[in-house]
PDB file of C-alpha atoms and ligand atoms in Angstrom:
ATOM      1  CA  UNK V   1       1.129  20.073  23.417  1.00  0.00           C
ATOM      2  CA  UNK V   2       2.250  16.541  23.741  1.00  0.00           C
ATOM      3  CA  UNK V   3       1.375  14.160  20.853  1.00  0.00           C
ATOM      4  CA  UNK V   4      -1.307  11.575  21.465  1.00  0.00           C
ATOM      5  CA  UNK V   5       0.427   8.177  21.361  1.00  0.00           C
ATOM      6  CA  UNK V   6      -0.838   6.237  18.512  1.00  0.00           C
ATOM      7  CA  UNK V   7      -1.431   3.128  20.540  1.00  0.00           C
ATOM      8  CA  UNK V   8      -3.760   4.956  22.887  1.00  0.00           C
ATOM      9  CA  UNK V   9      -5.829   6.319  20.042  1.00  0.00           C
ATOM     10  CA  UNK V  10      -6.546   3.094  18.288  1.00  0.00           C
ATOM     11  CA  UNK V  11      -8.957   0.449  19.450  1.00  0.00           C
ATOM     12  CA  UNK V  12      -7.359  -2.169  17.227  1.00  0.00           C
ATOM     13  CA  UNK V  13      -3.966  -1.680  18.870  1.00  0.00           C
ATOM     14  CA  UNK V  14      -5.419  -2.611  22.310  1.00  0.00           C
ATOM     15  CA  UNK V  15      -4.661  -6.343  22.134  1.00  0.00           C
ATOM     16  CA  UNK V  16      -1.359  -7.919  22.997  1.00  0.00           C
ATOM     17  CA  UNK V  17       1.490  -7.102  20.719  1.00  0.00           C
ATOM     18  CA  UNK V  18       2.707 -10.185  19.112  1.00  0.00           C
ATOM     19  CA  UNK V  19       6.323 -10.512  17.856  1.00  0.00           C
ATOM     20  CA  UNK V  20       6.818 -11.832  14.389  1.00  0.00           C
ATOM     21  CA  UNK V  21       8.794 -14.901  15.209  1.00  0.00           C
ATOM     22  CA  UNK V  22       6.903 -17.878  13.799  1.00  0.00           C
ATOM     23  CA  UNK V  23       7.824 -19.219  10.424  1.00  0.00           C
ATOM     24  CA  UNK V  24       4.790 -19.135   8.080  1.00  0.00           C
ATOM     25  CA  UNK V  25       4.628 -22.010   5.612  1.00  0.00           C
ATOM     26  CA  UNK V  26       4.646 -21.012   1.955  1.00  0.00           C
ATOM     27  CA  UNK V  27       3.173 -23.226  -0.740  1.00  0.00           C
ATOM     28  CA  UNK V  28       4.691 -23.378  -4.090  1.00  0.00           C
ATOM     29  CA  UNK V  29       2.514 -21.201  -6.413  1.00  0.00           C
ATOM     30  CA  UNK V  30       4.231 -22.180  -9.487  1.00  0.00           C
ATOM     31  CA  UNK V  31       2.258 -25.478  -9.594  1.00  0.00           C
ATOM     32  CA  UNK V  32      -1.119 -23.693  -9.285  1.00  0.00           C
ATOM     33  CA  UNK V  33      -0.807 -20.460 -11.292  1.00  0.00           C
ATOM     34  CA  UNK V  34      -3.048 -19.747 -14.170  1.00  0.00           C
ATOM     35  CA  UNK V  35      -1.454 -19.623 -17.604  1.00  0.00           C
ATOM     36  CA  UNK V  36      -0.220 -16.184 -18.555  1.00  0.00           C
ATOM     37  CA  UNK V  37      -1.921 -14.144 -21.177  1.00  0.00           C
ATOM     38  CA  UNK V  38      -5.262 -15.982 -21.079  1.00  0.00           C
ATOM     39  CA  UNK V  39      -7.359 -12.864 -20.445  1.00  0.00           C
ATOM     40  CA  UNK V  40      -8.054 -10.187 -23.007  1.00  0.00           C
ATOM     41  CA  UNK V  41      -6.583  -6.717 -22.153  1.00  0.00           C
ATOM     42  CA  UNK V  42      -8.969  -4.497 -20.308  1.00  0.00           C
ATOM     43  CA  UNK V  43      -7.056  -1.514 -19.112  1.00  0.00           C
ATOM     44  CA  UNK V  44     -10.139   0.399 -17.912  1.00  0.00           C
ATOM     45  CA  UNK V  45     -10.928  -2.342 -15.470  1.00  0.00           C
ATOM     46  CA  UNK V  46     -10.588  -1.981 -11.676  1.00  0.00           C
ATOM     47  CA  UNK V  47      -7.278  -2.348  -9.793  1.00  0.00           C
ATOM     48  CA  UNK V  48      -7.120  -3.838  -6.322  1.00  0.00           C
ATOM     49  CA  UNK V  49      -5.007  -1.914  -3.699  1.00  0.00           C
ATOM     50  CA  UNK V  50      -4.663  -4.002  -0.639  1.00  0.00           C
ATOM     51  CA  UNK V  51      -4.083  -2.531   2.778  1.00  0.00           C
ATOM     52  CA  UNK V  52      -2.455  -4.671   5.479  1.00  0.00           C
ATOM     53  CA  UNK V  53      -1.933  -3.653   9.034  1.00  0.00           C
ATOM     54  CA  UNK V  54      -0.313  -6.046  11.559  1.00  0.00           C
ATOM     55  CA  UNK V  55       0.982  -9.438  10.419  1.00  0.00           C
ATOM     56  CA  UNK V  56       0.826 -11.546  13.456  1.00  0.00           C
ATOM     57  CA  UNK V  57      -0.791 -14.634  15.070  1.00  0.00           C
ATOM     58  CA  UNK V  58      -4.486 -14.522  14.121  1.00  0.00           C
ATOM     59  CA  UNK V  59      -6.934 -13.061  11.657  1.00  0.00           C
ATOM     60  CA  UNK V  60      -8.902 -10.039  12.946  1.00  0.00           C
ATOM     61  CA  UNK V  61     -10.085  -6.913  11.298  1.00  0.00           C
ATOM     62  CA  UNK V  62      -6.687  -5.273  11.565  1.00  0.00           C
ATOM     63  CA  UNK V  63      -4.414  -8.273  11.767  1.00  0.00           C
ATOM     64  CA  UNK V  64      -3.552 -10.805   9.114  1.00  0.00           C
ATOM     65  CA  UNK V  65      -2.086 -14.057  10.410  1.00  0.00           C
ATOM     66  CA  UNK V  66       1.318 -14.989   9.052  1.00  0.00           C
ATOM     67  CA  UNK V  67      -0.063 -18.108   7.487  1.00  0.00           C
ATOM     68  CA  UNK V  68      -2.970 -16.301   5.803  1.00  0.00           C
ATOM     69  CA  UNK V  69      -0.766 -13.475   4.609  1.00  0.00           C
ATOM     70  CA  UNK V  70       1.674 -16.082   3.088  1.00  0.00           C
ATOM     71  CA  UNK V  71      -1.290 -17.787   1.490  1.00  0.00           C
ATOM     72  CA  UNK V  72      -2.632 -14.503   0.121  1.00  0.00           C
ATOM     73  CA  UNK V  73       0.550 -14.175  -1.879  1.00  0.00           C
ATOM     74  CA  UNK V  74       0.074 -17.646  -3.254  1.00  0.00           C
ATOM     75  CA  UNK V  75      -3.603 -16.958  -4.126  1.00  0.00           C
ATOM     76  CA  UNK V  76      -2.823 -13.580  -5.661  1.00  0.00           C
ATOM     77  CA  UNK V  77      -0.383 -15.266  -8.052  1.00  0.00           C
ATOM     78  CA  UNK V  78      -2.750 -18.199  -8.709  1.00  0.00           C
ATOM     79  CA  UNK V  79      -5.465 -15.802  -9.769  1.00  0.00           C
ATOM     80  CA  UNK V  80      -3.243 -13.859 -12.140  1.00  0.00           C
ATOM     81  CA  UNK V  81      -2.442 -10.769 -10.022  1.00  0.00           C
ATOM     82  CA  UNK V  82       0.951  -9.196 -10.315  1.00  0.00           C
ATOM     83  CA  UNK V  83       2.449  -6.635  -8.004  1.00  0.00           C
ATOM     84  CA  UNK V  84       2.613  -3.114  -9.489  1.00  0.00           C
ATOM     85  CA  UNK V  85       4.543  -0.240  -8.066  1.00  0.00           C
ATOM     86  CA  UNK V  86       3.280   3.131  -6.959  1.00  0.00           C
ATOM     87  CA  UNK V  87       5.461   4.846  -9.430  1.00  0.00           C
ATOM     88  CA  UNK V  88       3.951   2.917 -12.290  1.00  0.00           C
ATOM     89  CA  UNK V  89       0.404   4.012 -11.194  1.00  0.00           C
ATOM     90  CA  UNK V  90       1.673   7.563 -10.875  1.00  0.00           C
ATOM     91  CA  UNK V  91       3.122   7.693 -14.414  1.00  0.00           C
ATOM     92  CA  UNK V  92       0.675   5.372 -16.009  1.00  0.00           C
ATOM     93  CA  UNK V  93       3.551   3.397 -17.432  1.00  0.00           C
ATOM     94  CA  UNK V  94       2.314  -0.002 -16.215  1.00  0.00           C
ATOM     95  CA  UNK V  95       4.736  -2.772 -16.928  1.00  0.00           C
ATOM     96  CA  UNK V  96       2.487  -5.607 -15.686  1.00  0.00           C
ATOM     97  CA  UNK V  97       2.870  -8.522 -18.147  1.00  0.00           C
ATOM     98  CA  UNK V  98       0.175  -9.215 -20.751  1.00  0.00           C
ATOM     99  CA  UNK V  99      -2.806 -10.984 -19.320  1.00  0.00           C
ATOM    100  CA  UNK V 100      -2.053 -10.169 -15.675  1.00  0.00           C
ATOM    101  CA  UNK V 101      -3.922  -7.986 -13.203  1.00  0.00           C
ATOM    102  CA  UNK V 102      -1.873  -5.330 -11.414  1.00  0.00           C
ATOM    103  CA  UNK V 103      -2.223  -5.298  -7.624  1.00  0.00           C
ATOM    104  CA  UNK V 104      -0.753  -2.696  -5.350  1.00  0.00           C
ATOM    105  CA  UNK V 105       0.106  -4.081  -1.919  1.00  0.00           C
ATOM    106  CA  UNK V 106       0.218  -1.525   0.875  1.00  0.00           C
ATOM    107  CA  UNK V 107       1.114  -1.719   4.529  1.00  0.00           C
ATOM    108  CA  UNK V 108      -0.153   0.888   7.021  1.00  0.00           C
ATOM    109  CA  UNK V 109       1.240   1.953  10.413  1.00  0.00           C
ATOM    110  CA  UNK V 110       4.884   0.756  10.171  1.00  0.00           C
ATOM    111  CA  UNK V 111       4.443  -1.992  12.687  1.00  0.00           C
ATOM    112  CA  UNK V 112       7.468  -4.027  13.804  1.00  0.00           C
ATOM    113  CA  UNK V 113       5.562  -6.950  12.430  1.00  0.00           C
ATOM    114  CA  UNK V 114       6.145  -5.587   8.900  1.00  0.00           C
ATOM    115  CA  UNK V 115      10.017  -5.467   9.303  1.00  0.00           C
ATOM    116  CA  UNK V 116      12.032  -6.742  12.112  1.00  0.00           C
ATOM    117  CA  UNK V 117      15.731  -7.771  12.393  1.00  0.00           C
ATOM    118  CA  UNK V 118      17.126 -10.334  14.737  1.00  0.00           C
ATOM    119  CA  UNK V 119      20.200  -9.588  16.872  1.00  0.00           C
ATOM    120  CA  UNK V 120      22.440 -11.305  14.332  1.00  0.00           C
ATOM    121  CA  UNK V 121      21.227  -8.954  11.558  1.00  0.00           C
ATOM    122  CA  UNK V 122      19.017 -11.440   9.801  1.00  0.00           C
ATOM    123  CA  UNK V 123      15.316 -10.792   9.003  1.00  0.00           C
ATOM    124  CA  UNK V 124      13.000 -12.081  11.713  1.00  0.00           C
ATOM    125  CA  UNK V 125      11.213 -15.157  10.466  1.00  0.00           C
ATOM    126  CA  UNK V 126       7.455 -14.276  10.042  1.00  0.00           C
ATOM    127  CA  UNK V 127       7.693 -10.585   9.553  1.00  0.00           C
ATOM    128  CA  UNK V 128       5.983  -9.401   6.385  1.00  0.00           C
ATOM    129  CA  UNK V 129       9.265  -8.519   4.547  1.00  0.00           C
ATOM    130  CA  UNK V 130      10.719 -11.883   5.383  1.00  0.00           C
ATOM    131  CA  UNK V 131       7.617 -13.788   4.229  1.00  0.00           C
ATOM    132  CA  UNK V 132       7.504 -11.833   0.957  1.00  0.00           C
ATOM    133  CA  UNK V 133      11.174 -12.413   0.313  1.00  0.00           C
ATOM    134  CA  UNK V 134      10.844 -16.138   0.903  1.00  0.00           C
ATOM    135  CA  UNK V 135       7.809 -16.243  -1.411  1.00  0.00           C
ATOM    136  CA  UNK V 136       9.677 -14.328  -4.043  1.00  0.00           C
ATOM    137  CA  UNK V 137      12.715 -16.632  -3.968  1.00  0.00           C
ATOM    138  CA  UNK V 138      10.421 -19.544  -5.033  1.00  0.00           C
ATOM    139  CA  UNK V 139       8.437 -17.372  -7.442  1.00  0.00           C
ATOM    140  CA  UNK V 140      10.770 -15.297  -9.534  1.00  0.00           C
ATOM    141  CA  UNK V 141       7.807 -14.076 -11.678  1.00  0.00           C
ATOM    142  CA  UNK V 142       6.160 -12.354  -8.837  1.00  0.00           C
ATOM    143  CA  UNK V 143       8.240  -9.263  -7.999  1.00  0.00           C
ATOM    144  CA  UNK V 144       8.972  -7.755  -4.644  1.00  0.00           C
ATOM    145  CA  UNK V 145       6.831  -4.647  -4.476  1.00  0.00           C
ATOM    146  CA  UNK V 146       4.866  -2.936  -1.758  1.00  0.00           C
ATOM    147  CA  UNK V 147       4.265   0.443  -0.264  1.00  0.00           C
ATOM    148  CA  UNK V 148       4.822   1.114   3.408  1.00  0.00           C
ATOM    149  CA  UNK V 149       2.826   4.083   4.781  1.00  0.00           C
ATOM    150  CA  UNK V 150       4.829   4.930   7.854  1.00  0.00           C
ATOM    151  CA  UNK V 151       4.424   6.658  11.244  1.00  0.00           C
ATOM    152  CA  UNK V 152       7.791   8.138  12.253  1.00  0.00           C
ATOM    153  CA  UNK V 153       6.692   9.302  15.688  1.00  0.00           C
ATOM    154  CA  UNK V 154       3.997   6.878  16.762  1.00  0.00           C
ATOM    155  CA  UNK V 155       4.374   4.803  19.992  1.00  0.00           C
ATOM    156  CA  UNK V 156       6.172   1.434  19.867  1.00  0.00           C
ATOM    157  CA  UNK V 157       5.728  -0.883  17.994  1.00  0.00           C
ATOM    158  CA  UNK V 158       4.472   1.453  15.269  1.00  0.00           C
ATOM    159  CA  UNK V 159       7.370   3.956  15.513  1.00  0.00           C
ATOM    160  CA  UNK V 160       8.865   3.443  12.144  1.00  0.00           C
ATOM    161  CA  UNK V 161       9.054  -0.390  12.403  1.00  0.00           C
ATOM    162  CA  UNK V 162       9.876  -0.462  16.061  1.00  0.00           C
ATOM    163  CA  UNK V 163      13.613  -0.734  16.184  1.00  0.00           C
ATOM    164  CA  UNK V 164      14.707   2.897  16.255  1.00  0.00           C
ATOM    165  CA  UNK V 165      18.358   2.318  15.882  1.00  0.00           C
ATOM    166  CA  UNK V 166      17.708   0.361  12.739  1.00  0.00           C
ATOM    167  CA  UNK V 167      15.366   2.714  10.833  1.00  0.00           C
ATOM    168  CA  UNK V 168      18.058   3.843   8.471  1.00  0.00           C
ATOM    169  CA  UNK V 169      19.134   0.322   7.654  1.00  0.00           C
ATOM    170  CA  UNK V 170      15.516  -0.763   7.081  1.00  0.00           C
ATOM    171  CA  UNK V 171      14.829   2.254   4.808  1.00  0.00           C
ATOM    172  CA  UNK V 172      17.837   1.499   2.722  1.00  0.00           C
ATOM    173  CA  UNK V 173      16.979  -2.215   2.498  1.00  0.00           C
ATOM    174  CA  UNK V 174      13.346  -1.319   1.366  1.00  0.00           C
ATOM    175  CA  UNK V 175      14.252   1.344  -1.145  1.00  0.00           C
ATOM    176  CA  UNK V 176      17.181  -0.572  -2.613  1.00  0.00           C
ATOM    177  CA  UNK V 177      14.871  -3.502  -3.370  1.00  0.00           C
ATOM    178  CA  UNK V 178      12.064  -1.443  -5.020  1.00  0.00           C
ATOM    179  CA  UNK V 179       9.710  -1.211  -2.100  1.00  0.00           C
ATOM    180  CA  UNK V 180       8.203   2.260  -1.729  1.00  0.00           C
ATOM    181  CA  UNK V 181       7.533   4.551   1.221  1.00  0.00           C
ATOM    182  CA  UNK V 182       4.501   6.819   1.685  1.00  0.00           C
ATOM    183  CA  UNK V 183       3.407   9.115   4.554  1.00  0.00           C
ATOM    184  CA  UNK V 184       0.647   8.225   7.061  1.00  0.00           C
ATOM    185  CA  UNK V 185       1.111  11.332   9.202  1.00  0.00           C
ATOM    186  CA  UNK V 186       3.528  11.725  12.043  1.00  0.00           C
ATOM    187  CA  UNK V 187       1.693   9.762  14.709  1.00  0.00           C
ATOM    188  CA  UNK V 188      -1.626   8.626  13.137  1.00  0.00           C
ATOM    189  CA  UNK V 189      -3.512  11.798  13.707  1.00  0.00           C
ATOM    190  CA  UNK V 190      -7.238  11.798  12.781  1.00  0.00           C
ATOM    191  CA  UNK V 191      -7.088  14.853  10.547  1.00  0.00           C
ATOM    192  CA  UNK V 192     -10.754  15.677  11.004  1.00  0.00           C
ATOM    193  CA  UNK V 193     -10.137  15.986  14.746  1.00  0.00           C
ATOM    194  CA  UNK V 194      -6.675  17.610  14.365  1.00  0.00           C
ATOM    195  CA  UNK V 195      -7.452  20.051  11.558  1.00  0.00           C
ATOM    196  CA  UNK V 196      -5.186  22.564  13.130  1.00  0.00           C
ATOM    197  CA  UNK V 197      -2.227  20.199  12.856  1.00  0.00           C
ATOM    198  CA  UNK V 198      -2.585  19.142   9.169  1.00  0.00           C
ATOM    199  CA  UNK V 199       0.561  20.994   7.961  1.00  0.00           C
ATOM    200  CA  UNK V 200       2.568  19.974  11.041  1.00  0.00           C
ATOM    201  CA  UNK V 201       1.675  16.238  10.683  1.00  0.00           C
ATOM    202  CA  UNK V 202       2.309  16.143   6.902  1.00  0.00           C
ATOM    203  CA  UNK V 203       5.403  18.334   6.746  1.00  0.00           C
ATOM    204  CA  UNK V 204       7.094  16.549   9.558  1.00  0.00           C
ATOM    205  CA  UNK V 205       6.019  13.116   8.225  1.00  0.00           C
ATOM    206  CA  UNK V 206       7.815  13.864   4.963  1.00  0.00           C
ATOM    207  CA  UNK V 207      10.805  15.365   6.832  1.00  0.00           C
ATOM    208  CA  UNK V 208      11.215  12.339   9.089  1.00  0.00           C
ATOM    209  CA  UNK V 209      11.284   9.980   6.048  1.00  0.00           C
ATOM    210  CA  UNK V 210      13.787  12.101   4.196  1.00  0.00           C
ATOM    211  CA  UNK V 211      16.054  12.121   7.187  1.00  0.00           C
ATOM    212  CA  UNK V 212      16.844   8.543   6.359  1.00  0.00           C
ATOM    213  CA  UNK V 213      16.666   8.615   2.588  1.00  0.00           C
ATOM    214  CA  UNK V 214      17.764  12.023   1.372  1.00  0.00           C
ATOM    215  CA  UNK V 215      15.324  13.724  -1.025  1.00  0.00           C
ATOM    216  CA  UNK V 216      13.075  10.531  -1.085  1.00  0.00           C
ATOM    217  CA  UNK V 217       9.999  11.530  -3.125  1.00  0.00           C
ATOM    218  CA  UNK V 218       7.115  11.454  -0.616  1.00  0.00           C
ATOM    219  CA  UNK V 219       4.282  11.931  -3.041  1.00  0.00           C
ATOM    220  CA  UNK V 220       1.866   9.350  -1.628  1.00  0.00           C
ATOM    221  CA  UNK V 221      -0.179   9.765   1.554  1.00  0.00           C
ATOM    222  CA  UNK V 222      -2.626   7.507   3.223  1.00  0.00           C
ATOM    223  CA  UNK V 223      -5.198   8.985   5.613  1.00  0.00           C
ATOM    224  CA  UNK V 224      -5.169   7.556   9.132  1.00  0.00           C
ATOM    225  CA  UNK V 225      -8.445   5.644   9.571  1.00  0.00           C
ATOM    226  CA  UNK V 226      -9.282   6.725   6.053  1.00  0.00           C
ATOM    227  CA  UNK V 227     -10.807   9.858   7.663  1.00  0.00           C
ATOM    228  CA  UNK V 228     -10.669  13.028   5.482  1.00  0.00           C
ATOM    229  CA  UNK V 229     -10.857  16.471   7.091  1.00  0.00           C
ATOM    230  CA  UNK V 230     -13.741  18.696   6.061  1.00  0.00           C
ATOM    231  CA  UNK V 231     -13.924  19.376   2.302  1.00  0.00           C
ATOM    232  CA  UNK V 232     -12.536  22.919   2.569  1.00  0.00           C
ATOM    233  CA  UNK V 233      -9.404  21.569   4.207  1.00  0.00           C
ATOM    234  CA  UNK V 234      -8.658  18.890   1.584  1.00  0.00           C
ATOM    235  CA  UNK V 235      -6.283  21.099  -0.484  1.00  0.00           C
ATOM    236  CA  UNK V 236      -4.162  21.289   2.611  1.00  0.00           C
ATOM    237  CA  UNK V 237      -3.530  17.491   2.309  1.00  0.00           C
ATOM    238  CA  UNK V 238      -1.961  18.027  -1.107  1.00  0.00           C
ATOM    239  CA  UNK V 239       0.755  20.641  -0.292  1.00  0.00           C
ATOM    240  CA  UNK V 240       1.822  22.887   2.486  1.00  0.00           C
ATOM    241  CA  UNK V 241       4.573  24.152   4.702  1.00  0.00           C
ATOM    242  CA  UNK V 242       5.291  23.951   8.418  1.00  0.00           C
ATOM    243  CA  UNK V 243       8.220  25.822  10.034  1.00  0.00           C
ATOM    244  CA  UNK V 244       9.969  25.923   6.684  1.00  0.00           C
ATOM    245  CA  UNK V 245       9.456  22.271   5.816  1.00  0.00           C
ATOM    246  CA  UNK V 246       7.390  21.332   2.736  1.00  0.00           C
ATOM    247  CA  UNK V 247       5.298  18.457   1.512  1.00  0.00           C
ATOM    248  CA  UNK V 248       3.555  17.718  -1.761  1.00  0.00           C
ATOM    249  CA  UNK V 249       1.265  14.763  -2.129  1.00  0.00           C
ATOM    250  CA  UNK V 250       0.158  13.695  -5.620  1.00  0.00           C
ATOM    251  CA  UNK V 251      -1.594  10.553  -4.621  1.00  0.00           C
ATOM    252  CA  UNK V 252      -3.909  10.397  -1.556  1.00  0.00           C
ATOM    253  CA  UNK V 253      -5.231   7.014  -0.461  1.00  0.00           C
ATOM    254  CA  UNK V 254      -8.456   6.285   1.505  1.00  0.00           C
ATOM    255  CA  UNK V 255      -9.721   3.115   3.262  1.00  0.00           C
ATOM    256  CA  UNK V 256     -13.007   2.742   1.634  1.00  0.00           C
ATOM    257  CA  UNK V 257     -12.820  -0.972   0.894  1.00  0.00           C
ATOM    258  CA  UNK V 258     -13.513  -0.511  -2.786  1.00  0.00           C
ATOM    259  CA  UNK V 259     -11.574  -1.388  -5.898  1.00  0.00           C
ATOM    260  CA  UNK V 260      -9.674   1.474  -7.422  1.00  0.00           C
ATOM    261  CA  UNK V 261     -10.598   2.828 -10.774  1.00  0.00           C
ATOM    262  CA  UNK V 262      -8.020   2.397 -13.507  1.00  0.00           C
ATOM    263  CA  UNK V 263      -5.513   5.201 -13.571  1.00  0.00           C
ATOM    264  CA  UNK V 264      -6.628   5.837 -17.223  1.00  0.00           C
ATOM    265  CA  UNK V 265     -10.264   6.183 -16.215  1.00  0.00           C
ATOM    266  CA  UNK V 266     -11.866   9.644 -16.154  1.00  0.00           C
ATOM    267  CA  UNK V 267     -13.404   8.545 -12.856  1.00  0.00           C
ATOM    268  CA  UNK V 268     -10.029   7.999 -11.236  1.00  0.00           C
ATOM    269  CA  UNK V 269      -9.403  10.644  -8.627  1.00  0.00           C
ATOM    270  CA  UNK V 270      -5.726  10.841  -7.589  1.00  0.00           C
ATOM    271  CA  UNK V 271      -6.779  12.597  -4.334  1.00  0.00           C
ATOM    272  CA  UNK V 272      -9.277   9.877  -3.321  1.00  0.00           C
ATOM    273  CA  UNK V 273      -7.791   6.567  -4.308  1.00  0.00           C
ATOM    274  CA  UNK V 274      -9.748   3.627  -3.016  1.00  0.00           C
ATOM    275  CA  UNK V 275      -8.122   0.797  -1.011  1.00  0.00           C
ATOM    276  CA  UNK V 276      -9.244  -2.627   0.059  1.00  0.00           C
ATOM    277  CA  UNK V 277      -9.045  -3.966   3.538  1.00  0.00           C
ATOM    278  CA  UNK V 278      -6.438  -6.743   3.835  1.00  0.00           C
ATOM    279  CA  UNK V 279      -8.590  -8.913   6.014  1.00  0.00           C
ATOM    280  CA  UNK V 280     -10.289 -12.332   5.624  1.00  0.00           C
ATOM    281  CA  UNK V 281     -13.618 -11.027   4.516  1.00  0.00           C
ATOM    282  CA  UNK V 282     -12.403  -8.687   1.798  1.00  0.00           C
ATOM    283  CA  UNK V 283      -9.656 -10.985   0.557  1.00  0.00           C
ATOM    284  CA  UNK V 284     -12.147 -13.890   0.263  1.00  0.00           C
ATOM    285  CA  UNK V 285     -14.368 -11.601  -1.790  1.00  0.00           C
ATOM    286  CA  UNK V 286     -11.457 -10.501  -4.019  1.00  0.00           C
ATOM    287  CA  UNK V 287     -10.562 -14.142  -4.745  1.00  0.00           C
ATOM    288  CA  UNK V 288     -14.213 -14.966  -5.388  1.00  0.00           C
ATOM    289  CA  UNK V 289     -14.413 -12.059  -7.922  1.00  0.00           C
ATOM    290  CA  UNK V 290     -11.169 -13.207  -9.508  1.00  0.00           C
ATOM    291  CA  UNK V 291     -12.810 -16.552 -10.070  1.00  0.00           C
ATOM    292  CA  UNK V 292     -16.285 -15.529 -11.277  1.00  0.00           C
ATOM    293  CA  UNK V 293     -16.015 -11.912 -12.343  1.00  0.00           C
ATOM    294  CA  UNK V 294     -12.685 -11.567 -13.944  1.00  0.00           C
ATOM    295  CA  UNK V 295     -14.024  -9.145 -16.428  1.00  0.00           C
ATOM    296  CA  UNK V 296     -14.227  -6.358 -13.788  1.00  0.00           C
ATOM    297  CA  UNK V 297     -10.492  -6.178 -13.428  1.00  0.00           C
ATOM    298  CA  UNK V 298      -7.772  -4.232 -15.172  1.00  0.00           C
ATOM    299  CA  UNK V 299      -5.953  -6.697 -17.346  1.00  0.00           C
ATOM    300  CA  UNK V 300      -2.675  -5.529 -18.899  1.00  0.00           C
ATOM    301  CA  UNK V 301      -1.876  -5.485 -22.608  1.00  0.00           C
ATOM    302  CA  UNK V 302       1.829  -5.825 -21.706  1.00  0.00           C
ATOM    303  CA  UNK V 303       2.730  -2.511 -23.362  1.00  0.00           C
ATOM    304  CA  UNK V 304       3.261   0.504 -21.034  1.00  0.00           C
ATOM    305  CA  UNK V 305       2.886   2.860 -23.827  1.00  0.00           C
ATOM    306  CA  UNK V 306      -0.442   1.590 -25.173  1.00  0.00           C
ATOM    307  CA  UNK V 307      -3.726   1.673 -23.388  1.00  0.00           C
ATOM    308  CA  UNK V 308      -6.001  -1.099 -24.637  1.00  0.00           C
ATOM    309  CA  UNK V 309      -9.742  -0.960 -23.822  1.00  0.00           C
ATOM    310  CA  UNK V 310     -13.035  -2.123 -25.184  1.00  0.00           C
ATOM    311  CA  UNK V 311     -14.546   0.207 -27.901  1.00  0.00           C
ATOM    312  CA  UNK V 312     -17.405   1.007 -25.698  1.00  0.00           C
ATOM    313  CA  UNK V 313     -15.002   2.332 -22.925  1.00  0.00           C
ATOM    314  CA  UNK V 314     -12.897   4.459 -25.162  1.00  0.00           C
ATOM    315  CA  UNK V 315     -14.635   7.821 -24.280  1.00  0.00           C
ATOM    316  CA  UNK V 316     -13.621   7.422 -20.651  1.00  0.00           C
ATOM    317  CA  UNK V 317      -9.953   7.038 -21.317  1.00  0.00           C
ATOM    318  CA  UNK V 318      -7.504   9.591 -20.148  1.00  0.00           C
ATOM    319  CA  UNK V 319      -4.052   8.928 -21.662  1.00  0.00           C
ATOM    320  CA  UNK V 320      -0.812   9.825 -19.953  1.00  0.00           C
ATOM    321  CA  UNK V 321       1.809  11.755 -22.061  1.00  0.00           C
ATOM    322  CA  UNK V 322       3.380   9.664 -24.770  1.00  0.00           C
ATOM    323  CA  UNK V 323       0.666   7.039 -24.747  1.00  0.00           C
ATOM    324  CA  UNK V 324      -1.623   5.779 -27.506  1.00  0.00           C
ATOM    325  CA  UNK V 325      -4.966   4.187 -27.365  1.00  0.00           C
ATOM    326  CA  UNK V 326      -5.895   0.821 -28.774  1.00  0.00           C
ATOM    327  CA  UNK V 327      -9.607  -0.431 -28.872  1.00  0.00           C
ATOM    328  CA  UNK V 328     -11.171  -3.778 -29.734  1.00  0.00           C
TER     329      UNK V 328
HETATM  330 ZN1   ZN Y 401      -3.287   3.516   9.995  1.00  0.00          ZN
END
């Protein structure tokens, strides 16, 4: 049976596709950032995991304008957020500096607007990677981190960042710089509808990523549309085999628009990790919370081997191997 093209199955892809070719202005966040270490550690607080889709001309539910996206980075830094990696959340060895709030930035659907090259081999001005790099050059204390949940076999422009002859080069570029890659199925299959294709979608999704980076550990998976299959099928999301090809997902991400529990919290469920929508409404709320409700967030103690929480939260803590608990 022929695969359903991704662009046909998504309402939000129905608009014009806009090339990422306009330079987004970036303000200098170093002049506006909050002083480091001003918040007490609270490592059982919530962690924001942002989900961006297209980075293009305007703000819609599934598109962030280049200008707004660039400004999000400025505001994240200003409010004391600090990019964390997937692998840090997996191991619990969080290296976020003392007083900062870890934020995981994720990008779904491997749109060409995330990563595009010009004919001369330079990054296209205004694609997400270019905007991030430009921001990082001016803000050395805001590391380049992000997770791309990719669709290797979707229709253009979501087919593994669009330029098929450059997939290998892009994957090397991303993984060399510390960006991370996760699976988002092969072509954005709704796994409730395509229950019979779960193993095929997931095994081949991993296989296609590892074609470009040998043995790349694909342990993270984001559900298309955030839609889970029926409960009895959920174990099939975690590991399986299709025609001799295997997959094993230790972290499964939803699209529920909630803040994630701390990875040390007994309530944290690695197979249902909450993500926020990277759109105007949710980001505005996040920045409001960062202004008026800072106590709800995970604030790092700066020591990856110690988990520091309020005494009243101690019972809920689940330490990772080699870690010790500190309370106050
Ligand atoms: Zn998606």
